[in-house]
Coordinates of C-alpha atoms and ligand atoms in Angstrom, one line a residue:
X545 CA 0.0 0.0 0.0
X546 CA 1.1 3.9 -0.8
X547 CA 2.1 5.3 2.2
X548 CA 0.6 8.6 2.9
X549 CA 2.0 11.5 3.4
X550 CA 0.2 13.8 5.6
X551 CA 0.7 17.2 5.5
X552 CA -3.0 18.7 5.9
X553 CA -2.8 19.2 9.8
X554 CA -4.8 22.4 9.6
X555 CA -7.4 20.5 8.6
X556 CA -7.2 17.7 11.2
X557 CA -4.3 15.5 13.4
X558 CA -3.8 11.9 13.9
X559 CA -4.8 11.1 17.1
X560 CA -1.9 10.6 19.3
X561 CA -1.1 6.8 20.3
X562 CA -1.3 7.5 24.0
X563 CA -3.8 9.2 23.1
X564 CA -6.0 6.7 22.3
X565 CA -4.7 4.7 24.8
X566 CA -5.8 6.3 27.7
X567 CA -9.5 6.9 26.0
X568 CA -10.3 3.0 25.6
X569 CA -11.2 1.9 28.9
X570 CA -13.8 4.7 29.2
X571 CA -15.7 3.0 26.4
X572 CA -16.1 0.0 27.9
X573 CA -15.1 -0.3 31.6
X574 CA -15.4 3.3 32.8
X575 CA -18.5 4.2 30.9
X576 CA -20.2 6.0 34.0
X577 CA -22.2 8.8 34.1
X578 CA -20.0 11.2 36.3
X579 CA -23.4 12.7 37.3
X580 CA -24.4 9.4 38.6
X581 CA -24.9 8.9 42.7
X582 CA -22.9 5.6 42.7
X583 CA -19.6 5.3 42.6
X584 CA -19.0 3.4 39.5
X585 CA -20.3 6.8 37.9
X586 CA -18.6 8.8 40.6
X587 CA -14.9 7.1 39.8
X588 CA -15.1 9.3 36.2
X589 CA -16.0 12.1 37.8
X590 CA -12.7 12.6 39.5
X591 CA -10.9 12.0 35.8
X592 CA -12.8 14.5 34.2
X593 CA -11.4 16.9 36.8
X594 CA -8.0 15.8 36.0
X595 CA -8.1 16.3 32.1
X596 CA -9.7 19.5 32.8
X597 CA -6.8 20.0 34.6
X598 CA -4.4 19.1 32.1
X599 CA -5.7 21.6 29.4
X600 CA -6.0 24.5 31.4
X601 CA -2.4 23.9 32.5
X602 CA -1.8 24.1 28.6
X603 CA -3.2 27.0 28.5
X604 CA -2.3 28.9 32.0
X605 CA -5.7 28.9 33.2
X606 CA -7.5 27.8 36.4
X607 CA -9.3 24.3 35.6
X608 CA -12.8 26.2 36.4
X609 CA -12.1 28.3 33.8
X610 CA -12.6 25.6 31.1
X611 CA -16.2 24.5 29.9
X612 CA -15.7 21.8 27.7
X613 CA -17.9 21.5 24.3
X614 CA -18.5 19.6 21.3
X615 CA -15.7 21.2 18.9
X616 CA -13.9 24.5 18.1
X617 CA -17.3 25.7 16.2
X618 CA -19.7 25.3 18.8
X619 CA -17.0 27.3 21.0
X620 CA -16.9 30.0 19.0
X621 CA -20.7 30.1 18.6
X622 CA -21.2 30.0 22.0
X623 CA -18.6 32.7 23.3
X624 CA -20.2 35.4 21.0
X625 CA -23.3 34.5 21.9
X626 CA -22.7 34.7 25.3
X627 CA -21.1 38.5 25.3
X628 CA -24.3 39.2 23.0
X629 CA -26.6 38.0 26.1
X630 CA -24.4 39.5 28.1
X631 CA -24.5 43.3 27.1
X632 CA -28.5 43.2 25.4
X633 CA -27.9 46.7 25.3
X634 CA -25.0 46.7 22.6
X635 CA -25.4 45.8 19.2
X636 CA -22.0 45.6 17.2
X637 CA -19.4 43.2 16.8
X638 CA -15.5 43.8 15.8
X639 CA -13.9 40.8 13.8
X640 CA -12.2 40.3 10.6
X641 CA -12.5 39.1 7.3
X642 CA -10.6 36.1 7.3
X643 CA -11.8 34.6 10.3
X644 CA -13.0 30.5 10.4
X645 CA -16.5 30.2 8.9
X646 CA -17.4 29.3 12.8
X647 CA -17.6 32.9 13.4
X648 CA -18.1 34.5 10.1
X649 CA -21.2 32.7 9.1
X650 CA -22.6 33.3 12.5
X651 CA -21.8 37.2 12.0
X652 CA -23.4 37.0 9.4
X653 CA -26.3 35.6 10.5
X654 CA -26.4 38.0 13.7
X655 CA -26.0 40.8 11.0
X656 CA -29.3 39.8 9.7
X657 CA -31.0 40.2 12.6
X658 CA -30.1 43.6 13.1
X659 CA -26.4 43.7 15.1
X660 CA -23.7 45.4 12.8
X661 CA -20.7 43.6 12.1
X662 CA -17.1 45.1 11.8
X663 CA -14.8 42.9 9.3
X664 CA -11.9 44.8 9.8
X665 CA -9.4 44.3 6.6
X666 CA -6.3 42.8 6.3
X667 CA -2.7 43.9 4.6
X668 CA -1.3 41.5 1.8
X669 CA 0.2 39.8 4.5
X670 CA -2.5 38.9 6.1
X671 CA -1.8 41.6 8.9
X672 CA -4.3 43.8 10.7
X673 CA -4.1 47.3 11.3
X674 CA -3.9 48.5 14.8
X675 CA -5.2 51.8 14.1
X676 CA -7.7 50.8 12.3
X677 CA -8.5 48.5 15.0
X678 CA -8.9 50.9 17.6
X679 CA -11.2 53.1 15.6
X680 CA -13.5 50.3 15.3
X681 CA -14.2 49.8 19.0
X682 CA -17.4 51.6 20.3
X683 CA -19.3 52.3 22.9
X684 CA -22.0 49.9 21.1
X685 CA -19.5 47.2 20.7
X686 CA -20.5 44.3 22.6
X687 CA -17.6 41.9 21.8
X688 CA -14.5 41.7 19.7
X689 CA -13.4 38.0 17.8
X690 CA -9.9 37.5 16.6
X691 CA -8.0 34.3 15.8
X692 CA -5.4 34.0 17.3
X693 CA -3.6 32.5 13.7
X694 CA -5.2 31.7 10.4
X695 CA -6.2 28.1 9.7
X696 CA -5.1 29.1 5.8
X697 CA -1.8 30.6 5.8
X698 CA -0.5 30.7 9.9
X699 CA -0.6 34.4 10.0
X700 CA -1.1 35.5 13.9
X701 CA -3.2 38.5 14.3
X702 CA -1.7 40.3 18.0
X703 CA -4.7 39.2 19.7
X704 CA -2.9 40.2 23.3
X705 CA -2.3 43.7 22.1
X706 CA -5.8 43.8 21.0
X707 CA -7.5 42.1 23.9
X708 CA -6.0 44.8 26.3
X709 CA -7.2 47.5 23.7
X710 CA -10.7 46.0 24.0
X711 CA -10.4 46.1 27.8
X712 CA -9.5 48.9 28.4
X713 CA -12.8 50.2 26.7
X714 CA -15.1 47.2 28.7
X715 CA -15.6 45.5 25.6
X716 CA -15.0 42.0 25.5
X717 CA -12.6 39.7 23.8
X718 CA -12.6 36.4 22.4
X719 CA -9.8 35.0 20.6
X720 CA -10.2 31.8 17.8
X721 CA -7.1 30.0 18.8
X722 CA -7.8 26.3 17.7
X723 CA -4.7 26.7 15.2
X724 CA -2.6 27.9 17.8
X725 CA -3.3 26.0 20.5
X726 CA 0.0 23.4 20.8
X727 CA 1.7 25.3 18.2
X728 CA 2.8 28.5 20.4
X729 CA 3.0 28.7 24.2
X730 CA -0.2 30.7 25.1
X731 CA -1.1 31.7 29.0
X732 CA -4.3 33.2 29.2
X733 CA -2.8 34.5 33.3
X734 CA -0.5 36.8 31.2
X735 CA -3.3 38.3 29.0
X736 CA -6.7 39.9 28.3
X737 CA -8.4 37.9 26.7
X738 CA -12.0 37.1 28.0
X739 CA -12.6 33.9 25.8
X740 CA -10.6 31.4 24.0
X741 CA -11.3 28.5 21.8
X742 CA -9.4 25.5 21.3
X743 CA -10.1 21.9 19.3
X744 CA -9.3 18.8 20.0
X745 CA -8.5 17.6 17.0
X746 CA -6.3 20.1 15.7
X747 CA -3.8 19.2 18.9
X748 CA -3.7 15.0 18.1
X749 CA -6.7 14.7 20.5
X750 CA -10.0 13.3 19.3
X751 CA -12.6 14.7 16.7
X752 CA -16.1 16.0 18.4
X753 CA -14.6 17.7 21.5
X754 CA -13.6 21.2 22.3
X755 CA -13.3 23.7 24.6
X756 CA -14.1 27.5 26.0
X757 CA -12.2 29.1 28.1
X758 CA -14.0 32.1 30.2
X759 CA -11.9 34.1 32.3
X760 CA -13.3 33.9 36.1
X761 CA -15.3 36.5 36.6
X762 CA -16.5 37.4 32.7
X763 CA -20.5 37.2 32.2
X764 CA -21.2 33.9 30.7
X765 CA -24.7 32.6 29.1
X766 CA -24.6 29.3 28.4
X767 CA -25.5 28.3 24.7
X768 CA -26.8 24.5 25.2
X769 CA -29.2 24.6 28.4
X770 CA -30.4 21.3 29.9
X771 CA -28.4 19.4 32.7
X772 CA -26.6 20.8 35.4
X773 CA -22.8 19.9 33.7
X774 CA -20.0 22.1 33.2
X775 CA -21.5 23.9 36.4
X776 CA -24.5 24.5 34.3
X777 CA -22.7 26.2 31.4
X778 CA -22.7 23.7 29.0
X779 CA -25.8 21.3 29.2
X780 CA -25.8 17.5 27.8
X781 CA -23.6 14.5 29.4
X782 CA -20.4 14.9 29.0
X783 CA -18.3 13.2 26.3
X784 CA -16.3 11.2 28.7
X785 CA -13.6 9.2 26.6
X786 CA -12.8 12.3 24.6
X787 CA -12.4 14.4 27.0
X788 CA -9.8 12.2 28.6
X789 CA -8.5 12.1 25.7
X790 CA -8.1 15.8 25.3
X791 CA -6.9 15.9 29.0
X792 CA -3.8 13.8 27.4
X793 CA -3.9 15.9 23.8
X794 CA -2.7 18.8 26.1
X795 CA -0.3 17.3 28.0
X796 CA 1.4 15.6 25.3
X797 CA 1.2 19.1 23.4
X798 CA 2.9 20.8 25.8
X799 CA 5.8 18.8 25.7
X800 CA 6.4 19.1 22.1
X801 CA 5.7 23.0 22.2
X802 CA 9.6 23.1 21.9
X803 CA 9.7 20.2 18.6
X804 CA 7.0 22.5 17.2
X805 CA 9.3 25.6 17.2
X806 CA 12.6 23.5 16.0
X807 CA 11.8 20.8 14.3
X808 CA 9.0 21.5 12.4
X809 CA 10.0 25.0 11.7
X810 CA 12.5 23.8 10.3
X811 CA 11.0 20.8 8.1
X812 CA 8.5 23.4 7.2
X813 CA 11.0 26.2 6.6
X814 CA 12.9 23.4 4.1
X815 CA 9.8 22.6 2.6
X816 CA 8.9 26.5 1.5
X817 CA 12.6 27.2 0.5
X818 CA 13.3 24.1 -1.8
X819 CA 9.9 24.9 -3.9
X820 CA 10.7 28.5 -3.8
X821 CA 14.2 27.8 -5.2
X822 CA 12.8 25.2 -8.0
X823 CA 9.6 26.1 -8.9
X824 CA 9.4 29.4 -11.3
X825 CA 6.5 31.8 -10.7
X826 CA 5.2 31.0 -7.2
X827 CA 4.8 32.9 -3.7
X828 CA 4.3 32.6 0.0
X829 CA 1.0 33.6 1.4
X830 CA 1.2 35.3 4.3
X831 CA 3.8 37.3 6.8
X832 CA 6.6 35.1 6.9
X833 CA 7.8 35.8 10.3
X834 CA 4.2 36.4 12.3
X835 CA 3.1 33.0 12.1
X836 CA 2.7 29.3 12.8
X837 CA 5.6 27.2 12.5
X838 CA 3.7 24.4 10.6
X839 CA 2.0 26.2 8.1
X840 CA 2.7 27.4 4.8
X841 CA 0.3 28.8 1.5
X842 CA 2.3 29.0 -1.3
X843 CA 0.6 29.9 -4.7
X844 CA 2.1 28.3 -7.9
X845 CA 0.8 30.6 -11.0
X846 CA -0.7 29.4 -14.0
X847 CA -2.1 26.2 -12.5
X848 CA -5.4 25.4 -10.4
X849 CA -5.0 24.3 -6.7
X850 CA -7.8 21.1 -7.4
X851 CA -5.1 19.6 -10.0
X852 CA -2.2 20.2 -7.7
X853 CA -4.1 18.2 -5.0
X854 CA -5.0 15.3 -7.7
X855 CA -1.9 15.0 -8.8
X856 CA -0.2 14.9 -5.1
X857 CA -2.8 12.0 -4.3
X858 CA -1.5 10.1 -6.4
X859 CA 1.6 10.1 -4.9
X860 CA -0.2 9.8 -1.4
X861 CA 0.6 13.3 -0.7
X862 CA -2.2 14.8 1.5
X863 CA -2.6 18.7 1.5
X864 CA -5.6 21.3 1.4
X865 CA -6.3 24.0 -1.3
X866 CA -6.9 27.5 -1.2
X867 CA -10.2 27.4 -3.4
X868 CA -13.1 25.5 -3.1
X869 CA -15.3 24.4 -6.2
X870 CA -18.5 25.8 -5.9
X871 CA -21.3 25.6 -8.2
X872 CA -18.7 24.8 -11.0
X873 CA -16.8 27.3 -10.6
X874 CA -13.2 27.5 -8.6
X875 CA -13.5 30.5 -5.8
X876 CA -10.2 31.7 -4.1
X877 CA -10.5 31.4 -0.4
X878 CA -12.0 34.4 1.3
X879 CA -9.0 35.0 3.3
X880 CA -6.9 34.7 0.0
X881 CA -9.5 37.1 -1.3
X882 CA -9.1 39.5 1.6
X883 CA -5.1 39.9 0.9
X884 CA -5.9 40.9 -2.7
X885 CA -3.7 37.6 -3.9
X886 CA -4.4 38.1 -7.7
X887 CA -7.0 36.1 -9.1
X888 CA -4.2 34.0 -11.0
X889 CA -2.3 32.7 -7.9
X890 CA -5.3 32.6 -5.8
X891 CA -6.4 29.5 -7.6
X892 CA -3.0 27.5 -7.4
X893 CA -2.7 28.3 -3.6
X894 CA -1.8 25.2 -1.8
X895 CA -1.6 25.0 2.2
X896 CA 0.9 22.6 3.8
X897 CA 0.5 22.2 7.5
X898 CA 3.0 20.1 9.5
X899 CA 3.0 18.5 13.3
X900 CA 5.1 16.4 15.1
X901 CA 4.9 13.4 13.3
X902 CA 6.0 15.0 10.1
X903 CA 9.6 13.2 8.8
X904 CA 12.5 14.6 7.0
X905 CA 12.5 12.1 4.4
X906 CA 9.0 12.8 3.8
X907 CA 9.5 16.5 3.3
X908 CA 12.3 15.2 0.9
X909 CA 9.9 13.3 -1.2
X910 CA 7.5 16.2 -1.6
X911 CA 10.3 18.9 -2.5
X912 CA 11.1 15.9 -4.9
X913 CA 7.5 15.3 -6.4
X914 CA 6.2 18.9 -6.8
X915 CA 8.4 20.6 -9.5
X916 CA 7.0 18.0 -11.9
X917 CA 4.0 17.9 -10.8
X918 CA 3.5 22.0 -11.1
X919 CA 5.7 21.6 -14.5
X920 CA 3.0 18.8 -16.4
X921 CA 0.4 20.9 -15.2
X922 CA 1.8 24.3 -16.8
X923 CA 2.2 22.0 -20.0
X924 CA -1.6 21.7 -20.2
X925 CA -2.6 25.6 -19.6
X926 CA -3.0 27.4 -22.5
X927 CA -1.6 30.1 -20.2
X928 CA 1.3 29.4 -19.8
X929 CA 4.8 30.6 -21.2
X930 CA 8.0 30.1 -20.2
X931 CA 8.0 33.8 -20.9
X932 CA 5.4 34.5 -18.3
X933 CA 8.0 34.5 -16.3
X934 CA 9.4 37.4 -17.1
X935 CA 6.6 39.2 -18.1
X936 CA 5.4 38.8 -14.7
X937 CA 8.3 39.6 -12.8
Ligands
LIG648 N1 -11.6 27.8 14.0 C1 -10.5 27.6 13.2 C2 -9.4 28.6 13.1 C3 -10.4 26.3 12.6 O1 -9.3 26.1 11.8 C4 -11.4 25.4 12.8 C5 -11.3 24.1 12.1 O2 -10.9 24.0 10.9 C6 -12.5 25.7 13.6 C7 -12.5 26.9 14.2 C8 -13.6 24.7 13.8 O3 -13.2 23.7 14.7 P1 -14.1 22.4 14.8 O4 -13.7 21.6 13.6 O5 -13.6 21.7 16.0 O6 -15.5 22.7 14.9

């Protein structure tokens, strides 16, 4: 069989062996409700408090300050929702353009019932601007969203700079940070941040569980009402294996904050420079220093991201594309869109995202595999010339 060679982690991690070790037994031994009144049900209850435990100490919180949820979107639903409940009185929300669909489509949404949304712009970098920023905040603002870095190209936005900006004016702040959650130390004891998001399965943890983080203190509405769980901010039994798996997810992660910013920078760094150096016509997307060390967009001109990603698959090469085809027709990605990326080199944007189990001699094959690949496809477009290349330049 192929091997595969996976290099889409933006999109979603292998679960961690030990990892899945430590979820097992609550599937079929420890399958209590923690709620319960005996102690076969009781026994979980004091292992939920210890994976609770383990994330917030990713994260430099206190363990009540984590509610855990079903995934990253229903976090992000819930925090705005929450600082809309909380302030009835305001009506506006700050975020950007090229936030996660988990809060843009709900913007939207919210915009339709009569709140006005801010979607402040970004550089060709992918960088906010501060000043613009700052203008944006109102007395009417009820909350501000900002990832903390793009699931698309790794760019960080300086959601601690932000956050204190936002305080300082009572308005609250919730940060997006499932991408950079086990990619960058974060301590939420050092910042201003009101809310945060995370996923477990961006951080080798299991699909379906997520979590919010509310600083103590910050007015919280729950969004799911129903049982008394999560100290009756998050309603519905809890998820009990995944949640101790996530407990592990965060341990593990914290250990390999330092691989993330050496090895895999590195790999990564390899990766972008070797293509760069052999490919004619194509860029990076994105700030190259403000940002993830596992990620990278680069654009190859002239072809369409969808064929890059065929022909990769043959070779078991697994990575996402910055379009999406829609109704027949190829869209650039709205983030791509919202750094003006020409039309052209839009479409034959590619995103490779790394993690700890990436090798060396896999990075090797793909530096390998994609000149060729990006030179048969160039043979077929009626678009391209060798000339382009200067012509463009
Ligand atoms: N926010 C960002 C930045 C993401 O990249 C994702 C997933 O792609 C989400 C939110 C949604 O997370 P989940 O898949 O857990 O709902």
């Amino acid at each position: 069989m192929m091997k595969t060679i996976y290099l889409d982690n933006n999109a979603t991690t292998q679960v961690a062996p030990e990892v899945v070790e430590v979820m097992l037994p609550y599937f079929h031994e420890l399958y209590g409700n923690p709620s319960s009144m005996h102690s076969f049900g009781g026994q979980v209850a004091g292992k939920v408090r210890e994976a609770r435990e383990k994330v917030a100490d990713l994260i430099g919180a206190s363990p009540e300050e984590i509610i855990f949820t079903s995934c990253g979107t229903e976090s992000d639903n819930t925090a705005i929702l929450s600082a809309l409940a909380a302030h009835l009185e305001k009506r506006h929300i700050v975020t950007s353009r090229v936030e996660h669909p988990a809060i843009k489509v709900l913007c939207s949404h919210l915009s339709k019932k009569g709140y006005r949304i801010t979607e402040l712009p970004v550089n060709g970098d992918g960088l906010l601007d501060m000043d613009q920023y700052e203008r944006s905040l109102t007395p009417d603002t009820a909350v501000v969203s900002l990832m903390w870095a793009n699931n698309e190209t790794g760019v960080f936005f300086p959601v601690e700079k932000a956050a204190k900006m936002a305080r300082e004016r009572g308005i609250l702040f919730h940060s997006d940070a499932v991408q950079a959650v086990g990619k960058i130390p974060i301590s939420m004891m050092i910042n201003d941040i009101d809310m945060l998001s995370l996923s477990g399965h961006k951080i080798h943890g299991p699909k379906g569980i997520g979590i919010l983080y509310v600083r103590k203190g910050t007015k919280f509405s729950p969004f799911l009402v129903g049982g008394h769980q999560e100290k009756n901010r998050r309603g519905g039994t809890e998820n009990i294996p995944s949640i101790i798996g996530l407990g592990k997810a965060c341990e593990v992660a914290k250990l390999n904050l330092s691989t993330e910013n050496t090895t895999v920078r590195r790999l990564r760094d390899r990766l972008e420079n070797e293509i760069l150096a052999r490919v004619p016509e194509c860029r990076i997307n994105g700030d190259r220093v403000n940002r993830l060390p596992n990620t990278t967009n680069i654009s190859f001109g002239f072809v369409e991201g969808e064929s890059i990603l065929l022909m990769m698959d043959e070779y078991g090469i697994c990575a996402s594309s910055g379009s999406a085809c829609t109704s027949g027709s190829l869209q650039p990605s709205h983030v791509l869109r919202a750094m003006g990326v020409p039309f052209t080199m839009a479409h034959g944007s590619i995103r490779f995202s790394l993690s700890v189990y990436s090798r060396e001699e896999e990075i090797d094959f793909v530096i390998a595999k994609i000149p060729p690949i990006i030179g048969r496809l160039r043979e077929l477009s009626p678009f391209w010339k060798p000339d382009n290349q200067r012509a463009m330049s």
